[in-house]
mmCIF file of C-alpha atoms in Angstrom:
data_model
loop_
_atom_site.group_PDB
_atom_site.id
_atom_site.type_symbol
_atom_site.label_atom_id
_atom_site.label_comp_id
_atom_site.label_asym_id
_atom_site.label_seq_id
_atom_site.Cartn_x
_atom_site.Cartn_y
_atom_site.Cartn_z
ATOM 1 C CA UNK A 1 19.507 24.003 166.390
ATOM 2 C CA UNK A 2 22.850 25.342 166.968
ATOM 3 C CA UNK A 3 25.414 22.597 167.702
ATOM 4 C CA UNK A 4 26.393 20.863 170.843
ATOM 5 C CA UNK A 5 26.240 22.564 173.829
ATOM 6 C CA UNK A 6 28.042 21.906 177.403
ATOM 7 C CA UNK A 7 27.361 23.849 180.763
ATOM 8 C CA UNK A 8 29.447 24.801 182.370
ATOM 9 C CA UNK A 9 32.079 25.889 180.534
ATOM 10 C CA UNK A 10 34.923 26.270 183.264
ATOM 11 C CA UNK A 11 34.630 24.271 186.654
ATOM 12 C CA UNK A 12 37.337 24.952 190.052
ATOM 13 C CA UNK A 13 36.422 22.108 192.732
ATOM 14 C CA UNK A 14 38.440 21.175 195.315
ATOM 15 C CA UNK A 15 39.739 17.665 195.290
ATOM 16 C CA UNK A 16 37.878 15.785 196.955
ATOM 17 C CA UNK A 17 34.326 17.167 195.638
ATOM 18 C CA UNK A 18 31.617 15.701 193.292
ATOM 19 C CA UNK A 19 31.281 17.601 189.957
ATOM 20 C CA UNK A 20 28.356 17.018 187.408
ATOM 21 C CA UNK A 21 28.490 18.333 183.400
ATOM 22 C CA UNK A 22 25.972 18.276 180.912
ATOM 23 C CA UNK A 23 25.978 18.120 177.097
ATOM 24 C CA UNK A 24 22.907 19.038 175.204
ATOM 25 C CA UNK A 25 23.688 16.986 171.260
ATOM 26 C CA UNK A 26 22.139 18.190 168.523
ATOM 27 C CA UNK A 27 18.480 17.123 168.709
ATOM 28 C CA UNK A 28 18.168 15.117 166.188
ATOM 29 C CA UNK A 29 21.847 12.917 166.317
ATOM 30 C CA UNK A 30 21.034 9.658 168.333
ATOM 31 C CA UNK A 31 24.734 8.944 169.216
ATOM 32 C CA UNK A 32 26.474 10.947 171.945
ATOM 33 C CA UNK A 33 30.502 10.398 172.914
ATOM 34 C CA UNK A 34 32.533 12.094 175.807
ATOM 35 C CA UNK A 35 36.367 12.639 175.669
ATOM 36 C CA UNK A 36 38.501 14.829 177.575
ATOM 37 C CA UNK A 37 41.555 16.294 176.691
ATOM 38 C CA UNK A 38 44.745 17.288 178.350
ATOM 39 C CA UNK A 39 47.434 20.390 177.317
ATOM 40 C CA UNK A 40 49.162 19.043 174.475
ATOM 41 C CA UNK A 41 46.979 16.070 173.520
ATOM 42 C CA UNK A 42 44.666 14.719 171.635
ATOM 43 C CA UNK A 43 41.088 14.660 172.849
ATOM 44 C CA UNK A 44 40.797 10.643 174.636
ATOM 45 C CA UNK A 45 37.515 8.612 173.766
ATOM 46 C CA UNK A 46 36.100 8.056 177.405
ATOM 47 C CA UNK A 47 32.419 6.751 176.428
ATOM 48 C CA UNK A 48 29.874 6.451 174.190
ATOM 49 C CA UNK A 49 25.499 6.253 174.038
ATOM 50 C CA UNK A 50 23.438 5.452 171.419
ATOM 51 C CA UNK A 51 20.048 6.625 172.101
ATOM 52 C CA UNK A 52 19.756 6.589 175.993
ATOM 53 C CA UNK A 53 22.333 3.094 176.090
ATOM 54 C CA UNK A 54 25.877 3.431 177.142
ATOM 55 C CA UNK A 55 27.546 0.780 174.553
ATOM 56 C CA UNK A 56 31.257 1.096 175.165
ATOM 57 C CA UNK A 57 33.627 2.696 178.165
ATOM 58 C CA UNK A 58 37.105 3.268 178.231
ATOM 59 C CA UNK A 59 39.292 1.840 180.451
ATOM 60 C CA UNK A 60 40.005 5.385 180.988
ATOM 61 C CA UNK A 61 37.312 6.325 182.952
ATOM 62 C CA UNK A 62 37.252 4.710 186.209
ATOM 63 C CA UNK A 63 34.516 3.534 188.770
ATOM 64 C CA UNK A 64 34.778 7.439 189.882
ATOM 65 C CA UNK A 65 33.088 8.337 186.546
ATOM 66 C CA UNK A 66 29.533 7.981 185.449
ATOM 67 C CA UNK A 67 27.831 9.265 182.654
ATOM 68 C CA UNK A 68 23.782 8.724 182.058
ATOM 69 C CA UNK A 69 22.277 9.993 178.985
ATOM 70 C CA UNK A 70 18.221 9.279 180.402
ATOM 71 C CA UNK A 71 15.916 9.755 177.564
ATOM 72 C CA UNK A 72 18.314 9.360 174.794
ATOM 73 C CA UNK A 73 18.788 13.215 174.451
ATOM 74 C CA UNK A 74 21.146 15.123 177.208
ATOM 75 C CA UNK A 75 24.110 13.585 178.804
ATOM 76 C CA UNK A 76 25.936 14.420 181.883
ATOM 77 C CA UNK A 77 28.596 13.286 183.018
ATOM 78 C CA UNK A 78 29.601 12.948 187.082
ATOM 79 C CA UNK A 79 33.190 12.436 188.368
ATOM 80 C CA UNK A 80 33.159 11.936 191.969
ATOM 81 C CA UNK A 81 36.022 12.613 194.563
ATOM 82 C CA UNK A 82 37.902 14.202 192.282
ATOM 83 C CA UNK A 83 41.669 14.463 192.192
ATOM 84 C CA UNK A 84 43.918 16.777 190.393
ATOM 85 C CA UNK A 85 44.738 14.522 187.821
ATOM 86 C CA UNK A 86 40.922 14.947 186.177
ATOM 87 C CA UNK A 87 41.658 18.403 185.371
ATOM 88 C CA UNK A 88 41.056 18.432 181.768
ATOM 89 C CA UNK A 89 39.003 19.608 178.866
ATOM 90 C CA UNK A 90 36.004 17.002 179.034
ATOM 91 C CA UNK A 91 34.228 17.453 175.179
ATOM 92 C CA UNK A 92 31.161 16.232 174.446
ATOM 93 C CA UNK A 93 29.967 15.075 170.980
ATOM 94 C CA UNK A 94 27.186 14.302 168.692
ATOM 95 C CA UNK A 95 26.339 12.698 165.247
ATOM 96 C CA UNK A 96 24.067 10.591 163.423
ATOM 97 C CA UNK A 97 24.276 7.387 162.689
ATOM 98 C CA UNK A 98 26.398 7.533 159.339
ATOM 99 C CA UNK A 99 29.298 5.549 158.186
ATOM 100 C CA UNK A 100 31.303 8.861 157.831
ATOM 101 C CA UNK A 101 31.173 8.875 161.186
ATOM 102 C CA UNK A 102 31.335 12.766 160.935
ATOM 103 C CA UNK A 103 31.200 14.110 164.938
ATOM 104 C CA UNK A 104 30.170 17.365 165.821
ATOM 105 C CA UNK A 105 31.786 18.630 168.897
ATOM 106 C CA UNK A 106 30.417 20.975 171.695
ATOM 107 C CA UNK A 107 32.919 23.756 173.531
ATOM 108 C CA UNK A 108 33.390 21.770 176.377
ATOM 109 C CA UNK A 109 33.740 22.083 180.056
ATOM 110 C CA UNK A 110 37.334 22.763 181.663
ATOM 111 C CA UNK A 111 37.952 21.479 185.054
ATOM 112 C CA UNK A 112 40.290 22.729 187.536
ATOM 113 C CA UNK A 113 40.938 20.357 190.349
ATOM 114 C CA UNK A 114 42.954 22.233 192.929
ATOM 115 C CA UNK B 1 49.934 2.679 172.572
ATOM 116 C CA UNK B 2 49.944 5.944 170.549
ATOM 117 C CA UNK B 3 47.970 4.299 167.790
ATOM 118 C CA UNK B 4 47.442 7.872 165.648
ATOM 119 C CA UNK B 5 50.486 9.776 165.804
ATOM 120 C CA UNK B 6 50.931 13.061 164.587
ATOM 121 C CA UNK B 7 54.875 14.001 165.131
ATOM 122 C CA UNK B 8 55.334 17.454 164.483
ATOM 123 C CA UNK B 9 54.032 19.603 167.284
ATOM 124 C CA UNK B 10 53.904 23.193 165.182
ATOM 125 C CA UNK B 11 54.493 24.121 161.697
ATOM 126 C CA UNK B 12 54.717 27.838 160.289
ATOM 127 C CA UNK B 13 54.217 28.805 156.963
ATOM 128 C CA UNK B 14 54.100 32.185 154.968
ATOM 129 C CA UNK B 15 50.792 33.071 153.633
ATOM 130 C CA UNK B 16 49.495 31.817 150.089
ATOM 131 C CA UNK B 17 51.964 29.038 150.045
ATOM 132 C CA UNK B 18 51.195 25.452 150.984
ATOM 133 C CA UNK B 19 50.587 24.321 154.296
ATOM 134 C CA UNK B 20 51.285 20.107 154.759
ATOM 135 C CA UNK B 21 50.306 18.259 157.672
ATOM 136 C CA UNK B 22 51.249 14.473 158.535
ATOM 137 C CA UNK B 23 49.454 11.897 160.290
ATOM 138 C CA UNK B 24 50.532 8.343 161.265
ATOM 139 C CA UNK B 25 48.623 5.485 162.429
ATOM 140 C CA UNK B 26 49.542 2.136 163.483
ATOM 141 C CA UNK B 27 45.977 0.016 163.509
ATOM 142 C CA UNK B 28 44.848 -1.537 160.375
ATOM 143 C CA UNK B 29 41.483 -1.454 161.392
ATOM 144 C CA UNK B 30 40.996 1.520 161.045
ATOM 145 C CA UNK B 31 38.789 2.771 157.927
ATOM 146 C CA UNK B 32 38.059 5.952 157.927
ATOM 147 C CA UNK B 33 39.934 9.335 158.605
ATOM 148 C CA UNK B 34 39.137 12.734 159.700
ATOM 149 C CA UNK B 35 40.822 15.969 160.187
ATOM 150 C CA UNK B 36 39.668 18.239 162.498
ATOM 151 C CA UNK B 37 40.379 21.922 163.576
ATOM 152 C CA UNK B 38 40.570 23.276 166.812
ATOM 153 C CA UNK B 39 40.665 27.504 167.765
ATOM 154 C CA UNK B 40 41.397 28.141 171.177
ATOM 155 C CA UNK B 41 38.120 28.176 174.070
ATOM 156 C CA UNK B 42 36.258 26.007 170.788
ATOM 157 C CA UNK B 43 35.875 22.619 170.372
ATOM 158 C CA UNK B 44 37.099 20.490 167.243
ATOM 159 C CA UNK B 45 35.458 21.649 164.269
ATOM 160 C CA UNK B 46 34.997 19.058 161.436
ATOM 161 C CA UNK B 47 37.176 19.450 158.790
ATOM 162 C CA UNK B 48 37.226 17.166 155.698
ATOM 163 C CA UNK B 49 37.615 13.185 155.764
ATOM 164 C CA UNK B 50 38.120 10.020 153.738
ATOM 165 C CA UNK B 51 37.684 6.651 153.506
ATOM 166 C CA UNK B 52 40.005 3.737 153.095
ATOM 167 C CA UNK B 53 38.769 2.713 149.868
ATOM 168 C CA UNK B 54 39.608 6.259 148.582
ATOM 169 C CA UNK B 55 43.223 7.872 148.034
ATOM 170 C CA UNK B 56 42.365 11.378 147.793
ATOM 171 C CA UNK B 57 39.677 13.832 148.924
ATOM 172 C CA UNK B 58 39.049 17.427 148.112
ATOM 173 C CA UNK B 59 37.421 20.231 149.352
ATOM 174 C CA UNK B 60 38.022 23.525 148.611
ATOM 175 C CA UNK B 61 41.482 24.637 149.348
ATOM 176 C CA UNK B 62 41.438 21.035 151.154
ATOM 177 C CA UNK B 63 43.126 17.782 150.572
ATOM 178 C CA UNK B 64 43.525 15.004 152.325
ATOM 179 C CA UNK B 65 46.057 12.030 151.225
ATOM 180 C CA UNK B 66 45.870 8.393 151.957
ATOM 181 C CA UNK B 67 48.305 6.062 151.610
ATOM 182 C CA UNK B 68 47.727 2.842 153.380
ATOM 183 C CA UNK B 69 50.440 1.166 152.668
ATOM 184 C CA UNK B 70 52.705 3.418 154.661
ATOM 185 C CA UNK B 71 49.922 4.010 157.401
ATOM 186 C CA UNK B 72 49.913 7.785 156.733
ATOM 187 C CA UNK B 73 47.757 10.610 155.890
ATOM 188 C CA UNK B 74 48.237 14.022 155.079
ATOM 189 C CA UNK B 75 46.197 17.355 154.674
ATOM 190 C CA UNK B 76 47.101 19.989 152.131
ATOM 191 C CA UNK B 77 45.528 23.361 152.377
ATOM 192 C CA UNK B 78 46.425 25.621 149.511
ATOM 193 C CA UNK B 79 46.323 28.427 149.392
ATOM 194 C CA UNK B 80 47.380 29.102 153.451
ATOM 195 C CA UNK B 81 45.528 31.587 155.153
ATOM 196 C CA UNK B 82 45.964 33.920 158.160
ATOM 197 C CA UNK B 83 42.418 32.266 159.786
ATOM 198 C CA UNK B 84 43.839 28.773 159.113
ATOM 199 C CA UNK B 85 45.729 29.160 162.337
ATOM 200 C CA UNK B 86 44.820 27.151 164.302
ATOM 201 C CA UNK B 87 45.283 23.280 166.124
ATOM 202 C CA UNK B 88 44.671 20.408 163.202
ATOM 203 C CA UNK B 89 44.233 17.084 164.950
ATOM 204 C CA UNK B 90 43.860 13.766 162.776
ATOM 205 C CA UNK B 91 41.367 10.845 163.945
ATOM 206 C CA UNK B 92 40.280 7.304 162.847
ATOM 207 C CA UNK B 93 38.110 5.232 163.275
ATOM 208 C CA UNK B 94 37.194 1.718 162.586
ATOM 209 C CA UNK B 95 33.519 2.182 161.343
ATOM 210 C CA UNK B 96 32.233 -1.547 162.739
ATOM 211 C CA UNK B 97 32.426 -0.415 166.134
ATOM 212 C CA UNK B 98 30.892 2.354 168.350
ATOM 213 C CA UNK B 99 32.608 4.904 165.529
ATOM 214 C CA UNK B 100 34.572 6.445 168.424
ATOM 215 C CA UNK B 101 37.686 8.422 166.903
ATOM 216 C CA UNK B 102 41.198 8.084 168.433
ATOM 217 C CA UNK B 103 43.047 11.031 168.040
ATOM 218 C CA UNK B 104 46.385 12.279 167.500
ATOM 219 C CA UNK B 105 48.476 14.769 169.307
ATOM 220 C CA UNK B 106 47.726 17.602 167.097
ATOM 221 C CA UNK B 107 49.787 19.877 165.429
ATOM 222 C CA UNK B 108 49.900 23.793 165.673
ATOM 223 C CA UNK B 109 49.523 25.647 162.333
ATOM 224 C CA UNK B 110 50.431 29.392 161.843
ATOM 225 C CA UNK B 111 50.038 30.989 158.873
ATOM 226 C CA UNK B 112 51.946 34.340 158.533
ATOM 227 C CA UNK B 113 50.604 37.225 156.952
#
């Protein structure tokens, strides 16, 4: 296996539009997490699976956002009419149950709203 | 609520000497700490951690600090190298929960040949 991977990497939409991402976690990590970051922050927690059940959502991510994660391995993530302020780095990440906690981050997906 | 702060933005340093990065955080929960690196088009690469009930981990040329009393971390790479360039963001978590990490703003390393 080699890591976390997201597709696609860059996405332009026109506000307004639906836009879908997927993360593939590394196949063996049962807990899955989406954050997006901005220029000049931080990435921002925005959700979190374990197995195929979402257990926690930011406040962050508003009834425009959904993410499913169907058979407890791939996740994607839908934002629907978007708006320019959702252009962002949206990272997915993976790990295993452990109490280091230790996350392993795919390359993420930029989206340009314009 | 900034609860992870990291308040310089950049720091240069010459090559071979120490680099020092700081990390404040506000919530007590929090219990375990994590520094990751970040190289432009590339997500956060894991780093080095610790827990709370620790002071000090080491990893190579990498330390990290903890000193809970004063809410702050810090990561020590010695000797600095050119490749260390890079964007070092610190993150904690409160291990109870989900394990999601808040982050801080990050701070921009460059290490000068």
């Amino acid at each position: 296996d080699t890591g976390v991977s997201q597709d696609p990497r860059h996405k332009i939409t026109k506000r307004g539009q639906n836009v879908t991402f997927r993360c593939d976690p590394i196949s063996e990590h049962n807990r899955l997490y989406w954050y997006r970051q901005t220029l000049g922050q931080g990435p921002e927690f925005l959700t979190y699976f374990q197995n195929e059940a979402q257990l926690e959502k930011s406040r962050l991510l508003s009834d425009r956002f959904s993410a499913e994660r169907p058979k407890g391995s791939f996740s994607t993530l839908e934002i629907q009419r978007t708006e320019q302020g959702d252009s962002a780095m949206y990272l997915c990440a993976s790990s295993l149950p452990d109490p280091r906690n230790e996350q392993f981050f795919g390359p993420g997906t930029r989206l340009t709203v314009l | 609520d900034q609860q992870v702060k990291q308040n310089s933005p950049s720091l240069s340093v010459q090559e071979g000497r120490i680099s020092i990065l700081n990390c404040d955080y506000t919530n007590s929960m929090f219990d375990y700490f994590l520094w990751y690196k970040k190289y432009p088009a590339e997500g956060p690469t894991f780093l080095i951690s610790i827990s709370s009930i620790k002071d000090k981990n080491e990893d190579g040329r990498f330390t990290v600090f903890l000193n809970k009393s004063a809410k702050h971390l810090s990561l020590h790479i010695v000797p600095s190298q050119p490749g260390d360039s890079a964007v070092y963001f610190c993150a904690a978590s409160a291990t109870g929960n989900t394990g999601k990490l808040i982050f801080g703003q990050g701070t921009t390393l460059q290490v000068k040949p």
